[in-house]
Tab-separated table of C-alpha atoms and ligand atoms in Angstrom:
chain	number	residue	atom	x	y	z
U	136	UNK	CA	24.803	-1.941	26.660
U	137	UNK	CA	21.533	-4.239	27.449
U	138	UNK	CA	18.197	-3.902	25.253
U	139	UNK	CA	16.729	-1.962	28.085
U	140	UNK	CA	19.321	0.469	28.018
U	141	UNK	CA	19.061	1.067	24.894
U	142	UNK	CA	15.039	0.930	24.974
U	143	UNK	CA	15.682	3.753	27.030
U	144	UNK	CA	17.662	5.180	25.204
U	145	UNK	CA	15.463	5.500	22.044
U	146	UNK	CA	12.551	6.771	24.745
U	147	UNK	CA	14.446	9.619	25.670
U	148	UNK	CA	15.398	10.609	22.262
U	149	UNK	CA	12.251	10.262	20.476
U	150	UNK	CA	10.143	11.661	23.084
U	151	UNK	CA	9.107	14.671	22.197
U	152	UNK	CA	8.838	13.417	18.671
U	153	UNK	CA	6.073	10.282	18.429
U	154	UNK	CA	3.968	9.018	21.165
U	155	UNK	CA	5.521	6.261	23.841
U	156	UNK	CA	3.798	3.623	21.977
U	157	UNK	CA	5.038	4.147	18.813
U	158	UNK	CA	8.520	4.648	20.096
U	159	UNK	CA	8.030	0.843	21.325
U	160	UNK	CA	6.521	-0.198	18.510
U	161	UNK	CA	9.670	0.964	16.326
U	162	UNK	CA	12.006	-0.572	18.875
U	163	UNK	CA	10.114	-4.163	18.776
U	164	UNK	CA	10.357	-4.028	15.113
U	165	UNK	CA	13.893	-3.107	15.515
U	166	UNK	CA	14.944	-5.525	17.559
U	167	UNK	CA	13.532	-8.414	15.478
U	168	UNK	CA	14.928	-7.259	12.421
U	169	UNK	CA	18.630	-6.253	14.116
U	170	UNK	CA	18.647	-8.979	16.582
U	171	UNK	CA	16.598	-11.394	15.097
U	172	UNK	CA	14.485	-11.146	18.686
U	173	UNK	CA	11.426	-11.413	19.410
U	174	UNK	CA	8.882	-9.640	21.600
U	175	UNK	CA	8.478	-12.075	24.266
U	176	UNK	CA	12.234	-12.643	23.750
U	177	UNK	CA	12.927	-9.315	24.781
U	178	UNK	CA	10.919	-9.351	27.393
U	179	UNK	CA	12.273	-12.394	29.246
U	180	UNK	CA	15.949	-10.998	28.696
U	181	UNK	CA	15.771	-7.394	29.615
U	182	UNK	CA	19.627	-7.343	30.081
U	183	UNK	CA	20.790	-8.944	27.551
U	184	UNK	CA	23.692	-7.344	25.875
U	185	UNK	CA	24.253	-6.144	22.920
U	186	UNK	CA	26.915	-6.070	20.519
U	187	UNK	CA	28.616	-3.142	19.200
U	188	UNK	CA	28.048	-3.561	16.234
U	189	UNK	CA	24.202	-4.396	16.714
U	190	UNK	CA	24.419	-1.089	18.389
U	191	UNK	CA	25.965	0.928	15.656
U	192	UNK	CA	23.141	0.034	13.709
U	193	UNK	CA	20.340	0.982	16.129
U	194	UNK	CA	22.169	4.346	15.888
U	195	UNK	CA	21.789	4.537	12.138
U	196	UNK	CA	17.675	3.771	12.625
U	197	UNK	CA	17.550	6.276	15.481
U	198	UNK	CA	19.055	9.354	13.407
U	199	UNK	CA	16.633	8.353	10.647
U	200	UNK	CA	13.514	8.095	13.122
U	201	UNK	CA	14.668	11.369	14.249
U	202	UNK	CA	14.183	12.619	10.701
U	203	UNK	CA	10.827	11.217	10.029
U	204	UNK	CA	11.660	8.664	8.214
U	205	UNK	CA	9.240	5.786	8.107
U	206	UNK	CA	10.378	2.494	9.993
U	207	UNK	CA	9.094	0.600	6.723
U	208	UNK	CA	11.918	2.260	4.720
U	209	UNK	CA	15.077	1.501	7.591
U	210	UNK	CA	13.851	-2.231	7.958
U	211	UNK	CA	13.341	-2.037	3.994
U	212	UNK	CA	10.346	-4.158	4.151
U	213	UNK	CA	6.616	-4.711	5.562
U	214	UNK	CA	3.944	-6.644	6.270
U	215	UNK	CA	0.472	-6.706	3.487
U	216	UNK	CA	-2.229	-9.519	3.836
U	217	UNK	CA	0.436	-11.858	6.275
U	218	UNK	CA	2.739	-11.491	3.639
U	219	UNK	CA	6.524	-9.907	3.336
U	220	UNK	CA	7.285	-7.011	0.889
U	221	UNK	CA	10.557	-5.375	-0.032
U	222	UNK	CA	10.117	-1.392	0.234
U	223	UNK	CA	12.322	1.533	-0.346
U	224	UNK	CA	11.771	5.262	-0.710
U	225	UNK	CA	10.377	4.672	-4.679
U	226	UNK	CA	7.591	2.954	-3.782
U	227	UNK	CA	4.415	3.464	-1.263
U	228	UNK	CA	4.484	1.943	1.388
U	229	UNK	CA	1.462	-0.570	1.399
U	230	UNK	CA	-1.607	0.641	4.076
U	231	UNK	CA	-3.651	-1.527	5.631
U	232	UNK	CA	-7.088	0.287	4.079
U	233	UNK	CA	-5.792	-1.530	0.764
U	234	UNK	CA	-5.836	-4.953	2.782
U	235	UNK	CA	-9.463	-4.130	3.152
U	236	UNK	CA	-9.819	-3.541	-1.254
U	237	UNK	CA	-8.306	-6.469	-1.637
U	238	UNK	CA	-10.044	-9.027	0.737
U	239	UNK	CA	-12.996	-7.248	-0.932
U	240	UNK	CA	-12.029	-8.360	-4.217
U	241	UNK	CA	-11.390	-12.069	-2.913
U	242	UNK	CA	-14.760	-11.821	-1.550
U	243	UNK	CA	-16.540	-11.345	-4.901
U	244	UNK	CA	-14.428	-13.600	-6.574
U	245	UNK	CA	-14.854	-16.833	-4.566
U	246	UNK	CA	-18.837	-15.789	-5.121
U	247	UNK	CA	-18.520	-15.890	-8.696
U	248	UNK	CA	-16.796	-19.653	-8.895
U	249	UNK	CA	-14.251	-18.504	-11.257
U	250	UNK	CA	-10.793	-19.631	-11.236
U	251	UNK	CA	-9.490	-18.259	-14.719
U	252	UNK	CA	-9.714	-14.643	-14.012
U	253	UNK	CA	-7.890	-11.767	-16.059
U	254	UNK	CA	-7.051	-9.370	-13.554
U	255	UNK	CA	-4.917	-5.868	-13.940
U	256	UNK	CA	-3.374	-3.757	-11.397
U	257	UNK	CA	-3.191	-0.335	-12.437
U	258	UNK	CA	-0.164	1.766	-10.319
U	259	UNK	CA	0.926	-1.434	-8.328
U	260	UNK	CA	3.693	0.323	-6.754
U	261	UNK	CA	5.536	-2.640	-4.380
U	262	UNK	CA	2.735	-4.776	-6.184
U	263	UNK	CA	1.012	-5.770	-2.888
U	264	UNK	CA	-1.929	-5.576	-4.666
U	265	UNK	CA	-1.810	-8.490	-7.556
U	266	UNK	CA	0.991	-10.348	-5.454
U	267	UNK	CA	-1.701	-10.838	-2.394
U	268	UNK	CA	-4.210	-11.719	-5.146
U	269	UNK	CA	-2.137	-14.653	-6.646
U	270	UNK	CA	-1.763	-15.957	-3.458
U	271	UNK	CA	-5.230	-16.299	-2.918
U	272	UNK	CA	-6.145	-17.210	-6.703
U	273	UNK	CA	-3.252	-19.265	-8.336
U	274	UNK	CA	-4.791	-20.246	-11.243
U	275	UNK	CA	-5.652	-16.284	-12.208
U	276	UNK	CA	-3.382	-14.301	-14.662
U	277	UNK	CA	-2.575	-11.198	-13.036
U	278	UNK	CA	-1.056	-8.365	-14.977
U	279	UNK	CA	0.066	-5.022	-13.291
U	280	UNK	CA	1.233	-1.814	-14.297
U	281	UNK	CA	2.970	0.800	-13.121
U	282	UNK	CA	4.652	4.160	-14.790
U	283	UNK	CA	7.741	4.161	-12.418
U	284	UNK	CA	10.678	1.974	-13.598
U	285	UNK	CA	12.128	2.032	-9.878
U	286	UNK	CA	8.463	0.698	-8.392
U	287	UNK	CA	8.387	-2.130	-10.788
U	288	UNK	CA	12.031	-3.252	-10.407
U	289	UNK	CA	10.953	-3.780	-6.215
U	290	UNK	CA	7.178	-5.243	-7.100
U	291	UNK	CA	9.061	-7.848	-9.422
U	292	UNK	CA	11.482	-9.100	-6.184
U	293	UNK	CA	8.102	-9.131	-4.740
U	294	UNK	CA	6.762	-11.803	-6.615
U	295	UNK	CA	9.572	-13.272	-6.785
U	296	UNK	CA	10.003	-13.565	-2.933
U	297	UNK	CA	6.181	-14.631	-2.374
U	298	UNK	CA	6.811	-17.027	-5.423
U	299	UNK	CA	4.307	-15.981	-7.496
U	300	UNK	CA	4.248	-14.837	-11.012
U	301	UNK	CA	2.606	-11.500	-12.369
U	302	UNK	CA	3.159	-10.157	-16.040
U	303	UNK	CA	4.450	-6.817	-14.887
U	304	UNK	CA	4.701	-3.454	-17.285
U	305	UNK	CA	5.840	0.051	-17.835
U	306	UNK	CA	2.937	1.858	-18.878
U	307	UNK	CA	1.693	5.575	-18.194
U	308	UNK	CA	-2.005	4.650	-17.788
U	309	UNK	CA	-2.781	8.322	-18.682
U	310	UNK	CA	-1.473	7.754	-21.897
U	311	UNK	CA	-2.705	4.396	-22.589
U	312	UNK	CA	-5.542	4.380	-25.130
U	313	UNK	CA	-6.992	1.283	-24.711
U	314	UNK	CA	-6.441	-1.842	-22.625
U	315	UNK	CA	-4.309	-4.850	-24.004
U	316	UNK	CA	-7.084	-7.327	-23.274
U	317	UNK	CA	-10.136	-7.561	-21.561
U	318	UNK	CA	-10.410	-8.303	-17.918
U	319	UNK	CA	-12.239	-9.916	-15.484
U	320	UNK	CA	-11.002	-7.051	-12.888
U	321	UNK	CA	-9.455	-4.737	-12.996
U	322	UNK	CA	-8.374	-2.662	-9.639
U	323	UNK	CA	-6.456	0.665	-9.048
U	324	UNK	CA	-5.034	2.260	-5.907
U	325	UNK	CA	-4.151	5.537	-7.852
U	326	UNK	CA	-2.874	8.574	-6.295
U	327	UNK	CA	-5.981	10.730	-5.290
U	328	UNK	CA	-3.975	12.936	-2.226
U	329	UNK	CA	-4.952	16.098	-3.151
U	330	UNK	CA	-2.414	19.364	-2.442
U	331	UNK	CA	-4.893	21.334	-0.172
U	332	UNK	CA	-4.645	17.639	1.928
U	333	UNK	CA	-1.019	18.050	2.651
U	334	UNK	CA	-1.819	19.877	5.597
U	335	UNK	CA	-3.056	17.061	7.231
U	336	UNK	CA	-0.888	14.373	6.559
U	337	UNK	CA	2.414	13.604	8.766
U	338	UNK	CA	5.647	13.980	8.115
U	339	UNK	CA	7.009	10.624	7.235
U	340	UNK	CA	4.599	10.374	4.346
U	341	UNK	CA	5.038	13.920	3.425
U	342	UNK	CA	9.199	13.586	3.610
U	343	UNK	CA	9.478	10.658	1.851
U	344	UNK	CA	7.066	8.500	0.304
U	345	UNK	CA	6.787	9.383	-3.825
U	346	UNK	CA	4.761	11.755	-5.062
U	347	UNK	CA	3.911	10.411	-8.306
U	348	UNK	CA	2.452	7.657	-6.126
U	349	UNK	CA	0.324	10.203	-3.777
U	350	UNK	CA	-0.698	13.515	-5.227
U	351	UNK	CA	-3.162	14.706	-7.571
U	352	UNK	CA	-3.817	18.567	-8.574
U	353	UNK	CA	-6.766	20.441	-6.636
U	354	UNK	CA	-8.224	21.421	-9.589
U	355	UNK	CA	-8.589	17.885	-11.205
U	356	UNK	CA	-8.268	15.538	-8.434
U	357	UNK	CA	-10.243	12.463	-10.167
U	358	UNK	CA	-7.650	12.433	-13.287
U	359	UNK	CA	-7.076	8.837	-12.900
U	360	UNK	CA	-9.981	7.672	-11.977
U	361	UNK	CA	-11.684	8.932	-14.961
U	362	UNK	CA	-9.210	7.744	-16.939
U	363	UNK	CA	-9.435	4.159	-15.734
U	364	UNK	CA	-13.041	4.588	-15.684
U	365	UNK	CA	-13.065	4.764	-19.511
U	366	UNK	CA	-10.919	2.367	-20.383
U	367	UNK	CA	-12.744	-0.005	-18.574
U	368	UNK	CA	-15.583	0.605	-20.611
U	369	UNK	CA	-14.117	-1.573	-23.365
U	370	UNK	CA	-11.410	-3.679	-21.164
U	371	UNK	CA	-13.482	-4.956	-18.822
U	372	UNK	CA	-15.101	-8.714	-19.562
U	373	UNK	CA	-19.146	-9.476	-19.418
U	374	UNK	CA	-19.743	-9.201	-16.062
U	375	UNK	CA	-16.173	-7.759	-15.113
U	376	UNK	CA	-15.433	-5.886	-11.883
U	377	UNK	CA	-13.767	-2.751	-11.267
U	378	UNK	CA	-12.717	-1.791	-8.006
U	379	UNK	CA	-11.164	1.352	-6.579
U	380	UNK	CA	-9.177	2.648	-3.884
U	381	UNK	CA	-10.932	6.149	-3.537
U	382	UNK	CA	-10.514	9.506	-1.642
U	383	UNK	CA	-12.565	9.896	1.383
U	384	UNK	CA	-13.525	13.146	0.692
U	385	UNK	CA	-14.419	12.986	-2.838
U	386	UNK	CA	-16.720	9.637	-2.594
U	387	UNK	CA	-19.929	11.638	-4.476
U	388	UNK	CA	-17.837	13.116	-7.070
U	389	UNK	CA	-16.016	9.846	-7.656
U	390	UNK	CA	-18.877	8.143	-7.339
U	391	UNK	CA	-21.108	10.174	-9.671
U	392	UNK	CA	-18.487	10.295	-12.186
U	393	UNK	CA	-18.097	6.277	-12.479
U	394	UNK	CA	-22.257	5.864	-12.927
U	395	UNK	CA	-21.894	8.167	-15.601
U	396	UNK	CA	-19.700	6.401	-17.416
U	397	UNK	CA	-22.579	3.596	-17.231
U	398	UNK	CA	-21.521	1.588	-14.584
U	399	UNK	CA	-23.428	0.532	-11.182
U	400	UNK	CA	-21.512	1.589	-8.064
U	401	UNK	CA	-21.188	0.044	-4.464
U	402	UNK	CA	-19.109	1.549	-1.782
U	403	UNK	CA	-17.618	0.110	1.007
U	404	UNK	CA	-15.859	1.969	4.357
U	405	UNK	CA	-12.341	1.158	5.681
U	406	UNK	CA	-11.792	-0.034	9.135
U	407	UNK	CA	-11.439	3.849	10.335
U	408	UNK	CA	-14.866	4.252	9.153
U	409	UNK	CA	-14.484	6.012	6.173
U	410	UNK	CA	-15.476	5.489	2.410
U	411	UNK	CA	-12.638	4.231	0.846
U	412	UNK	CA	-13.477	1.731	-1.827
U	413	UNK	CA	-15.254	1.175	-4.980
U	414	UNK	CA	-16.679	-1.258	-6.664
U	415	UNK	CA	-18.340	-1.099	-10.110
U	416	UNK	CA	-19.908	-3.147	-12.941
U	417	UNK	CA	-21.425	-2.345	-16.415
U	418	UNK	CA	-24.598	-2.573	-16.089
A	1491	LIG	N1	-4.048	6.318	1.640
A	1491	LIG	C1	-2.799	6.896	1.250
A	1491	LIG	C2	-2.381	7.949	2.241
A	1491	LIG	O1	-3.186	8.451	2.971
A	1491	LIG	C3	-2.910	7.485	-0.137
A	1491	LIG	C4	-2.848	6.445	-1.184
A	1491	LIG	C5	-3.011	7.009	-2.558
A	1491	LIG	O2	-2.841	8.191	-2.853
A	1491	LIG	N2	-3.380	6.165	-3.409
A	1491	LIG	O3	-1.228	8.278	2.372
């Protein structure tokens, strides 16, 4: 069989199941991680063959596609701030919006002049967060945190393959009562997807990204934010930031909520246009 067989192939039986250009877009990443091919590779050999058993394994990825399964989960890794993390089906996979919190947080840093920085993660998942951070600031001391055992174990080969080093912990932030230290910032992607959202969201997240990474009740959708809120009332350093991934339809409440804990608020928008992040500083 030649790649444009078999890019045929995958056309025809993901049709009526994604759009054409996702279908290509899952092949392309296919084919580099199977074959070890690029793009313009591909392109230039259109009948190249392929081996069986390079076939057997498109198979595999075209029965899970078929399911819904996200491509980030069969190729068991992705791509955050240029670099390369490890995923599986316990953590989330990494979204480009949190890019955006992050390159916000550089931003603010490199204004300040500080090198030394205490910084915590709070729910670091495939810790894309404080890994992308060290990268950029190698002289800070990250910590993150995370209340999955399964997340951590993948955010430590994380660091470990980006060769940096971040004091990770278990730790149920909801039960913490006060933070270990005091930070210079501290930043928190927490789950904020509330249940009345599901209805919205596709199928590959909804099938088989965690929950305990995604979902909040209805009823008390800002849980973690509060929480974090308050314990950043006494863990965060003179002049200490606190930055949040937030909930595009909840940005007043959330919002409201972290001035009333005393802290000034800015907002920024994600590249789709919407509110998504938070920063905030005692005042
Ligand atoms: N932005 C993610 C999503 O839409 C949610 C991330 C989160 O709950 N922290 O799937």
């Amino acid at each position: 069989m030649t790649t444009t067989q078999l890019k045929n192939q995958f056309l025809e039986d993901l049709g009526g199941k994604y759009p054409k250009e996702e279908i290509l877009s899952f092949f392309n990443f296919l084919a580099e991680h199977i074959l070890k091919r690029s793009r313009l590779q591909m392109a230039l050999e259109p009948n190249k063959e392929i081996s069986d058993a390079e076939i057997s394994q498109f198979e595999v990825a075209l029965a899970r596609l078929k399911k819904f399964e996200p491509i980030q989960y069969i190729i068991g890794e992705t791509e955050f701030f240029s670099l390369n993390f490890k995923v599986a089906p316990g953590v989330l996979i990494p979204r480009p919006e949190t890019e955006e919190l992050v390159q916000w947080i550089l931003d603010e840093v490199s204004l300040q002049q500080n090198k030394n920085l205490q910084i915590l993660d709070i729910g670091t998942g495939s810790g894309c967060i404080p890994i992308s951070l060290k990268k950029h600031l190698p002289k800070a001391q990250i910590s993150a945190i995370d209340i999955s055992e399964e997340a951590l174990k993948i955010a430590k080969i994380n660091a470990e393959q980006n060769e940096v080093s971040i004091d990770f912990m278990r730790k149920d932030i909801l039960s913490a009562e006060k933070l270990p230290l005091q930070f210079d910032i501290i930043v928190s992607n927490p789950p904020y997807v509330r249940e009345l959202e599901k209805a919205e969201m596709q199928q590959n997240v909804l099938r088989y990204e965690p929950e305990t990474a995604l979902y909040v009740k209805d009823e008390n959708p800002l849980l973690f934010y509060e929480k974090i809120t308050k314990l950043a009332q006494e863990g965060l350093a003179k002049n200490g930031l606190l930055f949040f991934e937030i909930n595009q339809y909840l940005v007043e409440e959330t919002e409201t909520m972290v001035k009333d804990h005393g802290f000034k608020t800015d907002l920024r928008k994600d590249m789709f246009g919407n509110f998504r992040m938070l920063k905030a500083q005692k005042h």
